[in-house]
Coordinates of C-alpha atoms and ligand atoms in Angstrom, one line a residue:
M26 CA -181.4 111.6 63.7
G27 CA -181.4 115.2 64.5
G28 CA -183.3 117.1 67.0
T29 CA -186.0 118.3 64.6
L30 CA -187.5 114.7 64.5
E31 CA -187.6 114.3 68.2
K32 CA -189.6 117.5 68.6
I33 CA -192.0 116.4 65.7
R34 CA -192.3 113.1 67.4
D35 CA -193.1 114.5 70.9
S36 CA -195.6 116.8 69.5
E37 CA -197.3 114.1 67.5
E38 CA -197.4 111.9 70.5
K39 CA -199.7 114.7 72.2
L40 CA -201.9 115.5 69.1
L41 CA -202.7 112.4 67.0
F42 CA -204.4 109.2 67.5
R43 CA -201.7 106.7 67.5
T44 CA -202.7 104.7 64.4
Y45 CA -199.5 104.7 62.6
G46 CA -196.0 103.1 63.3
R47 CA -193.9 105.5 61.5
Y48 CA -190.6 105.4 60.0
P49 CA -188.1 107.3 61.9
L50 CA -188.2 110.0 59.3
G51 CA -189.9 113.6 59.0
I52 CA -190.3 114.4 55.4
A53 CA -189.9 118.0 54.5
K54 CA -189.8 118.2 50.7
G55 CA -189.9 116.2 47.5
S56 CA -189.0 116.9 43.9
G57 CA -188.9 114.1 41.0
N58 CA -187.7 110.9 42.6
R59 CA -186.0 112.4 45.5
L60 CA -187.3 113.1 49.0
W61 CA -185.6 115.4 51.8
D62 CA -186.1 114.8 55.6
V63 CA -186.3 117.5 58.0
D64 CA -182.6 117.6 58.7
G65 CA -182.0 118.0 55.0
R66 CA -180.7 114.5 54.1
E67 CA -181.5 113.4 50.5
Y68 CA -183.3 109.9 49.7
V69 CA -184.1 108.0 46.5
D70 CA -187.7 107.5 46.6
L71 CA -188.6 103.8 45.8
L72 CA -192.1 103.8 47.6
A73 CA -193.8 106.8 45.8
G74 CA -196.2 107.5 49.0
I75 CA -197.2 103.7 48.5
A76 CA -197.5 103.7 44.6
V77 CA -199.2 107.0 44.5
V78 CA -196.9 109.6 43.1
N79 CA -196.2 107.6 40.2
L80 CA -195.2 110.8 38.0
G81 CA -192.5 111.9 40.8
H82 CA -193.0 114.5 43.5
C83 CA -194.1 118.0 42.9
R84 CA -194.0 117.8 39.1
E85 CA -194.1 121.3 37.4
E86 CA -196.8 120.3 34.8
L87 CA -199.1 119.3 37.5
A88 CA -198.3 122.2 39.8
E89 CA -199.3 124.5 37.1
V90 CA -202.7 122.5 36.5
M91 CA -203.3 122.9 40.3
A92 CA -202.5 126.4 40.5
A93 CA -204.8 127.4 37.6
Q94 CA -207.7 125.4 38.6
A95 CA -207.4 126.5 42.3
R96 CA -208.1 129.9 40.9
K97 CA -211.0 128.8 38.9
L98 CA -212.9 126.5 40.6
V99 CA -212.2 123.8 43.5
H100 CA -215.4 122.2 44.7
V101 CA -219.1 122.8 44.1
S102 CA -220.4 119.1 45.1
N103 CA -222.1 116.7 42.9
L104 CA -225.3 118.5 42.7
F105 CA -223.9 120.3 39.5
Y106 CA -222.6 119.3 36.3
Q107 CA -218.6 119.4 35.7
E108 CA -216.7 119.4 32.5
E109 CA -213.7 118.6 34.4
Q110 CA -215.2 115.1 35.5
L111 CA -216.0 114.4 31.7
E112 CA -212.7 114.9 30.3
L113 CA -211.1 112.6 33.2
A114 CA -213.9 110.0 32.6
K115 CA -212.9 109.9 28.9
R116 CA -209.3 109.5 29.4
L117 CA -209.8 106.8 31.9
L118 CA -212.3 104.9 30.0
D119 CA -209.9 105.2 27.0
T120 CA -207.6 102.9 28.7
A121 CA -209.8 99.8 29.0
H122 CA -213.1 98.2 27.7
F123 CA -215.2 99.5 30.5
S124 CA -218.1 102.2 29.7
K125 CA -218.9 104.2 32.9
V126 CA -217.2 105.5 36.2
F127 CA -218.1 106.6 39.4
F128 CA -215.5 108.6 41.0
C129 CA -214.9 108.9 44.7
N130 CA -212.0 109.8 47.3
S131 CA -209.9 106.6 48.2
G132 CA -209.3 102.9 47.4
A133 CA -211.5 101.8 50.2
E134 CA -214.4 103.8 48.9
A135 CA -214.1 102.6 45.5
N136 CA -214.3 99.1 46.7
E137 CA -217.3 100.1 48.9
A138 CA -218.8 101.3 45.8
A139 CA -218.1 98.0 43.6
I140 CA -219.5 95.9 46.7
K141 CA -222.6 97.9 46.7
L142 CA -222.9 97.8 42.8
A143 CA -222.6 94.1 42.8
R144 CA -225.3 93.6 45.4
R145 CA -227.6 95.9 43.8
Y146 CA -226.9 94.4 40.2
Q147 CA -227.6 91.0 41.6
Q148 CA -230.7 92.2 43.7
R149 CA -232.2 94.6 41.3
V150 CA -231.3 93.8 37.7
K151 CA -231.2 90.1 38.3
N152 CA -233.9 89.9 40.8
K153 CA -231.8 87.4 42.9
Y154 CA -231.0 88.1 46.6
A155 CA -227.4 87.6 46.3
Y156 CA -224.8 89.7 48.2
E157 CA -221.8 87.5 49.2
V158 CA -218.5 88.6 48.1
V159 CA -215.6 86.0 47.5
T160 CA -212.0 87.4 48.4
F161 CA -208.6 85.6 48.4
E162 CA -206.2 84.9 51.5
G163 CA -203.5 87.5 51.4
C164 CA -205.7 90.2 50.0
F165 CA -206.2 94.1 51.0
H166 CA -209.0 96.0 50.1
G167 CA -209.0 98.7 52.6
R168 CA -210.0 99.8 56.2
T169 CA -213.7 100.6 56.5
L170 CA -215.8 98.0 58.1
A171 CA -217.1 96.3 54.6
T172 CA -213.6 96.3 53.1
V173 CA -211.9 95.2 56.3
A174 CA -214.3 92.4 56.2
A175 CA -213.5 91.7 52.5
T176 CA -209.7 91.8 53.6
G177 CA -210.3 89.3 56.2
Q178 CA -207.2 89.4 58.4
E179 CA -207.3 89.2 61.9
R180 CA -204.8 92.0 62.5
F181 CA -207.2 94.5 60.8
Q182 CA -210.2 93.3 62.4
D183 CA -209.1 92.9 66.0
G184 CA -211.4 94.7 68.6
F185 CA -214.2 95.8 65.9
M186 CA -216.4 92.7 65.9
P187 CA -219.0 92.1 64.7
M188 CA -217.9 92.4 61.1
P189 CA -220.4 93.2 58.3
E190 CA -222.2 90.1 56.6
G191 CA -221.6 88.7 53.3
F192 CA -217.7 88.1 52.7
R193 CA -216.1 84.9 52.2
Q194 CA -212.4 84.2 51.9
I195 CA -210.7 81.5 49.9
E196 CA -207.1 80.1 49.1
W197 CA -205.1 82.6 46.7
G198 CA -204.9 80.5 43.4
S199 CA -207.2 77.6 43.9
S200 CA -210.2 77.3 41.3
E201 CA -211.6 74.3 43.0
A202 CA -212.0 76.3 46.4
L203 CA -213.8 79.2 44.2
E204 CA -216.2 76.6 42.6
A205 CA -216.9 75.2 46.1
A206 CA -217.4 78.7 47.7
I207 CA -219.9 80.0 45.2
S208 CA -223.7 79.7 45.8
D209 CA -226.8 81.3 45.2
K210 CA -225.6 84.1 47.5
T211 CA -222.7 85.0 45.9
A212 CA -222.7 88.4 44.2
A213 CA -219.1 88.8 43.1
V214 CA -215.6 87.8 43.4
L215 CA -213.0 90.5 44.0
L216 CA -209.5 89.9 43.3
E217 CA -206.0 92.0 43.3
P218 CA -204.2 90.8 40.1
V219 CA -201.1 91.5 42.1
Q220 CA -201.5 91.4 45.7
G221 CA -199.6 94.5 47.0
E222 CA -199.7 94.5 51.2
G223 CA -199.8 90.7 50.9
G224 CA -196.2 90.6 49.8
I225 CA -196.4 91.5 45.8
R226 CA -198.1 88.2 44.8
P227 CA -198.9 88.3 41.1
V228 CA -201.8 86.2 40.1
S229 CA -201.2 83.4 37.6
G230 CA -202.6 84.1 34.1
D231 CA -204.1 80.4 34.2
F232 CA -205.6 81.2 37.6
I233 CA -207.3 84.5 36.9
R234 CA -208.6 83.3 33.4
K235 CA -210.3 80.5 35.5
V236 CA -211.7 82.8 37.9
A237 CA -213.4 84.9 34.8
E238 CA -214.5 81.8 33.3
I239 CA -216.1 80.6 36.6
C240 CA -217.6 83.9 37.3
R241 CA -219.2 84.0 33.9
K242 CA -220.6 80.4 34.1
R243 CA -222.2 80.9 37.7
G244 CA -223.5 84.3 37.2
V245 CA -221.4 86.1 39.4
L246 CA -219.8 89.3 38.8
F247 CA -215.7 89.3 38.3
M248 CA -214.3 92.3 40.0
V249 CA -210.8 93.5 40.1
D250 CA -208.8 95.9 42.7
E251 CA -206.4 97.8 40.8
V252 CA -206.0 100.3 43.5
Q253 CA -202.4 99.6 43.9
C254 CA -201.3 97.7 40.9
G255 CA -203.2 99.8 38.4
M256 CA -202.3 103.0 36.7
G257 CA -199.5 101.8 34.5
R258 CA -197.5 100.3 37.3
T259 CA -197.0 96.8 36.2
G260 CA -196.2 97.5 32.4
K261 CA -200.0 98.0 31.1
Y262 CA -202.4 100.4 32.3
W263 CA -204.2 97.5 34.2
A264 CA -202.8 94.6 35.6
F265 CA -205.6 92.4 34.5
Q266 CA -204.8 93.5 30.7
H267 CA -201.8 91.1 30.8
F268 CA -204.1 88.0 31.1
G269 CA -206.8 88.6 28.4
V270 CA -209.7 88.6 30.8
L271 CA -212.5 91.3 30.8
P272 CA -213.6 92.2 34.5
D273 CA -217.1 93.4 35.1
I274 CA -215.9 96.0 37.7
M275 CA -212.4 97.3 38.3
T276 CA -211.6 99.9 41.3
T277 CA -208.3 102.1 41.1
A278 CA -207.3 105.0 43.5
K279 CA -203.7 105.6 44.8
A280 CA -201.9 106.9 41.7
L281 CA -204.9 108.4 39.9
A282 CA -204.2 112.2 40.8
N283 CA -200.6 111.6 41.7
G284 CA -201.0 112.5 45.5
L285 CA -204.3 114.2 45.6
P286 CA -207.0 112.1 47.1
M287 CA -209.0 110.3 44.3
G288 CA -210.7 106.7 43.6
A289 CA -212.8 105.4 40.8
M290 CA -214.7 102.5 40.1
L291 CA -215.2 101.6 36.6
G292 CA -217.8 99.2 35.1
T293 CA -219.3 97.8 32.0
D294 CA -222.4 98.6 30.4
E295 CA -224.3 95.7 31.8
V296 CA -223.4 96.4 35.3
S297 CA -223.9 100.2 35.2
A298 CA -227.8 99.7 35.0
A299 CA -227.7 99.0 38.8
F300 CA -227.1 102.3 39.9
V301 CA -229.8 105.0 39.3
A302 CA -229.8 108.6 40.8
G303 CA -229.7 108.3 44.4
S304 CA -228.1 104.8 44.7
H305 CA -224.8 106.0 45.7
A306 CA -222.9 109.3 46.1
T307 CA -219.9 111.2 47.9
T308 CA -219.7 115.1 48.6
F309 CA -216.2 115.4 47.6
G310 CA -215.8 113.0 44.6
A311 CA -214.4 114.2 41.7
G312 CA -214.2 117.9 42.4
A313 CA -213.0 120.1 39.9
L314 CA -209.5 120.5 41.4
V315 CA -208.6 116.9 41.7
S316 CA -210.6 116.0 38.5
A317 CA -208.2 118.5 36.5
V318 CA -205.0 117.1 37.8
A319 CA -206.0 113.4 37.4
S320 CA -206.8 114.4 33.8
K321 CA -203.5 115.8 33.5
V322 CA -201.9 112.6 35.0
L323 CA -203.5 110.4 32.3
E324 CA -202.6 112.8 29.5
I325 CA -198.9 112.6 30.6
M326 CA -198.8 108.8 31.1
K327 CA -200.0 108.5 27.4
R328 CA -197.7 111.0 26.2
D329 CA -194.8 109.8 27.9
N330 CA -195.8 105.9 27.7
L331 CA -195.3 105.5 31.2
P332 CA -196.9 101.7 31.2
G333 CA -194.3 101.0 28.5
R334 CA -191.5 102.4 30.6
A335 CA -192.5 100.5 33.8
A336 CA -192.5 97.3 31.9
E337 CA -189.1 97.7 30.1
L338 CA -187.4 99.3 33.4
G339 CA -189.3 96.7 35.7
D340 CA -188.1 93.7 33.5
W341 CA -184.6 94.8 33.8
A342 CA -184.7 95.5 37.7
I343 CA -186.2 92.2 38.4
R344 CA -183.3 90.6 36.7
R345 CA -180.8 92.9 38.4
F346 CA -182.1 92.1 41.8
R347 CA -182.1 88.5 41.3
S348 CA -178.4 88.7 40.3
A349 CA -178.0 90.5 43.3
G350 CA -179.6 87.5 45.1
E351 CA -176.8 85.2 43.1
A352 CA -174.2 87.6 44.6
C353 CA -175.3 87.1 48.2
P354 CA -176.1 83.3 48.3
G355 CA -178.8 82.3 50.9
K356 CA -180.3 85.7 51.6
I357 CA -182.7 86.1 49.1
G358 CA -185.6 83.5 48.7
E359 CA -187.3 85.1 45.7
V360 CA -187.6 88.1 43.5
R361 CA -191.0 88.6 42.0
G362 CA -193.3 91.2 40.4
M363 CA -194.7 92.8 37.2
G364 CA -193.2 96.0 36.1
L365 CA -192.2 98.6 38.7
M366 CA -194.2 96.6 41.4
I367 CA -191.4 94.5 42.8
G368 CA -191.1 92.3 46.0
I369 CA -187.7 91.0 47.0
E370 CA -188.5 88.3 49.7
L371 CA -185.6 87.6 52.2
R372 CA -185.0 84.2 53.8
Q373 CA -185.0 86.1 57.4
S374 CA -186.7 89.2 58.8
G375 CA -185.9 92.2 56.6
K376 CA -186.0 94.5 59.3
E377 CA -182.2 95.2 59.5
V378 CA -181.7 95.2 55.6
W379 CA -184.4 97.7 55.5
E380 CA -182.9 99.8 58.1
K381 CA -179.5 99.6 56.3
L382 CA -180.8 100.6 53.1
L383 CA -182.8 103.5 54.7
R384 CA -179.5 104.6 56.2
K385 CA -177.9 104.4 52.8
G386 CA -180.5 106.9 51.5
F387 CA -183.2 104.5 49.9
I388 CA -186.8 104.7 51.1
L389 CA -188.9 101.6 50.4
N390 CA -191.4 99.3 52.4
L391 CA -191.2 96.1 54.4
T392 CA -194.1 93.9 54.2
Q393 CA -195.2 90.7 55.6
E394 CA -192.0 90.9 57.8
K395 CA -189.5 89.4 55.0
V396 CA -190.6 91.3 51.8
L397 CA -188.6 94.7 50.5
R398 CA -191.4 96.3 48.4
L399 CA -190.7 98.4 45.6
L400 CA -193.3 100.8 44.1
P401 CA -191.1 103.7 42.7
P402 CA -192.4 106.4 40.8
L403 CA -192.6 105.1 37.2
T404 CA -190.0 108.0 36.4
I405 CA -187.3 106.4 38.2
E406 CA -184.1 106.3 36.5
R407 CA -182.1 103.0 35.8
E408 CA -179.2 104.6 37.6
D409 CA -181.3 104.9 40.9
L410 CA -182.2 101.3 40.7
E411 CA -178.7 100.2 40.0
N412 CA -177.5 102.2 42.9
F413 CA -180.1 100.6 45.1
A414 CA -179.2 97.0 43.9
Q415 CA -175.6 97.6 44.9
A416 CA -176.7 99.2 48.4
L417 CA -178.6 95.9 48.8
E418 CA -175.8 93.6 47.9
D419 CA -173.9 95.3 50.4
A420 CA -176.6 95.4 53.1
L421 CA -177.1 91.7 52.4
R422 CA -173.5 90.6 52.9
T423 CA -173.3 92.3 56.2
S424 CA -176.5 91.5 57.7
Ligands
PLP528 C1 -204.2 100.8 49.4 C2 -205.3 99.8 48.8 C3 -206.7 100.0 49.1 C4 -207.1 101.1 50.0 O1 -207.1 102.2 49.7 P1 -207.2 103.5 50.5 O2 -207.0 104.9 49.5 O3 -206.2 103.5 51.6 O4 -208.6 103.5 51.1 C5 -207.4 99.0 48.5 N1 -207.0 97.9 47.8 C6 -205.7 97.9 47.6 C7 -205.1 96.8 46.7 C8 -204.9 98.7 48.2 O5 -203.5 98.6 47.7

């Protein structure tokens, strides 16, 4: 790596809290499915800013909306009506069975809103003092105190005790464990249809349908976290739509405004009664600028049928990566995923393979030590994925 990166690194060391373990790369610019580092090297982006930049980097259509809205109105707060929010809400609600939206600024905030809504629904609509949220081992719901409690992993909770009360974690995929975990205190179940940080672990259709049924039967809200797996990535707008279930509450964020910070919580008519004026709020949520951009994102997704593209290309890619595994016996444990949310689980630590791929110009993520995680822009070309598959075979052969 060049001298520029060293300088950036030294400067960062003095200026920023050390919360991030960075990749050895400084990114200077992006366009479409490509990124360039500070030394001018080009990369194929198979990570999309962690499932955020679904329509590719610096897309002209979005830049135009951004520039025009920046000159018209950026922010006035939620003390005022803003039509930009309504256009976005209509487009978003058009993608699923929900009837109301609350906008915020991140995935964790969307989950906080869902947790608060679930508690308030039980306590004020159902007049029942229920507050507990059941989550699943391997999940990730964010880094605020409540969402880190929901996430339930020691490495995210270390040194932050005590955790907020009201969360309970059970085995992923066990409906017996769910039946046993639900009590009078249970307000909701929160589930990622495809666990992202947990290593790309899709839920089984049988299990998610069982969860929905148990929730219905026991008077518990069924909530899905689609912060990572939503927005067309798995081949439908929302991953739960593969399974014929109808959650009460859904959260989303990452790809909603293609890189500008935005989150949303969607709910059915039934649960929406639990929030009244003053129940919940955010200063920044759905400002005019970010709303205009997110509207355009949804317009493009529909116009270009990006969920359909993700389904088709994803099916092909998963088959292609499996054949890469067959070409290099003993190296790949499993290739799994849905649409363009793909995990390649290696039999050993993936660090060396990941580094080799980075040196060959492919940006992706390594999660759970052994899982190469691909979350490319939904605009990625088949040729880019084919080149990656060949680079992967090379990397596996020499590791
Ligand atoms: C990223 C993520 C979050 C947290 O989103 P932030 O915007 O980082 O707060 C929550 N849930 C899931 C499934 C995620 O992937």
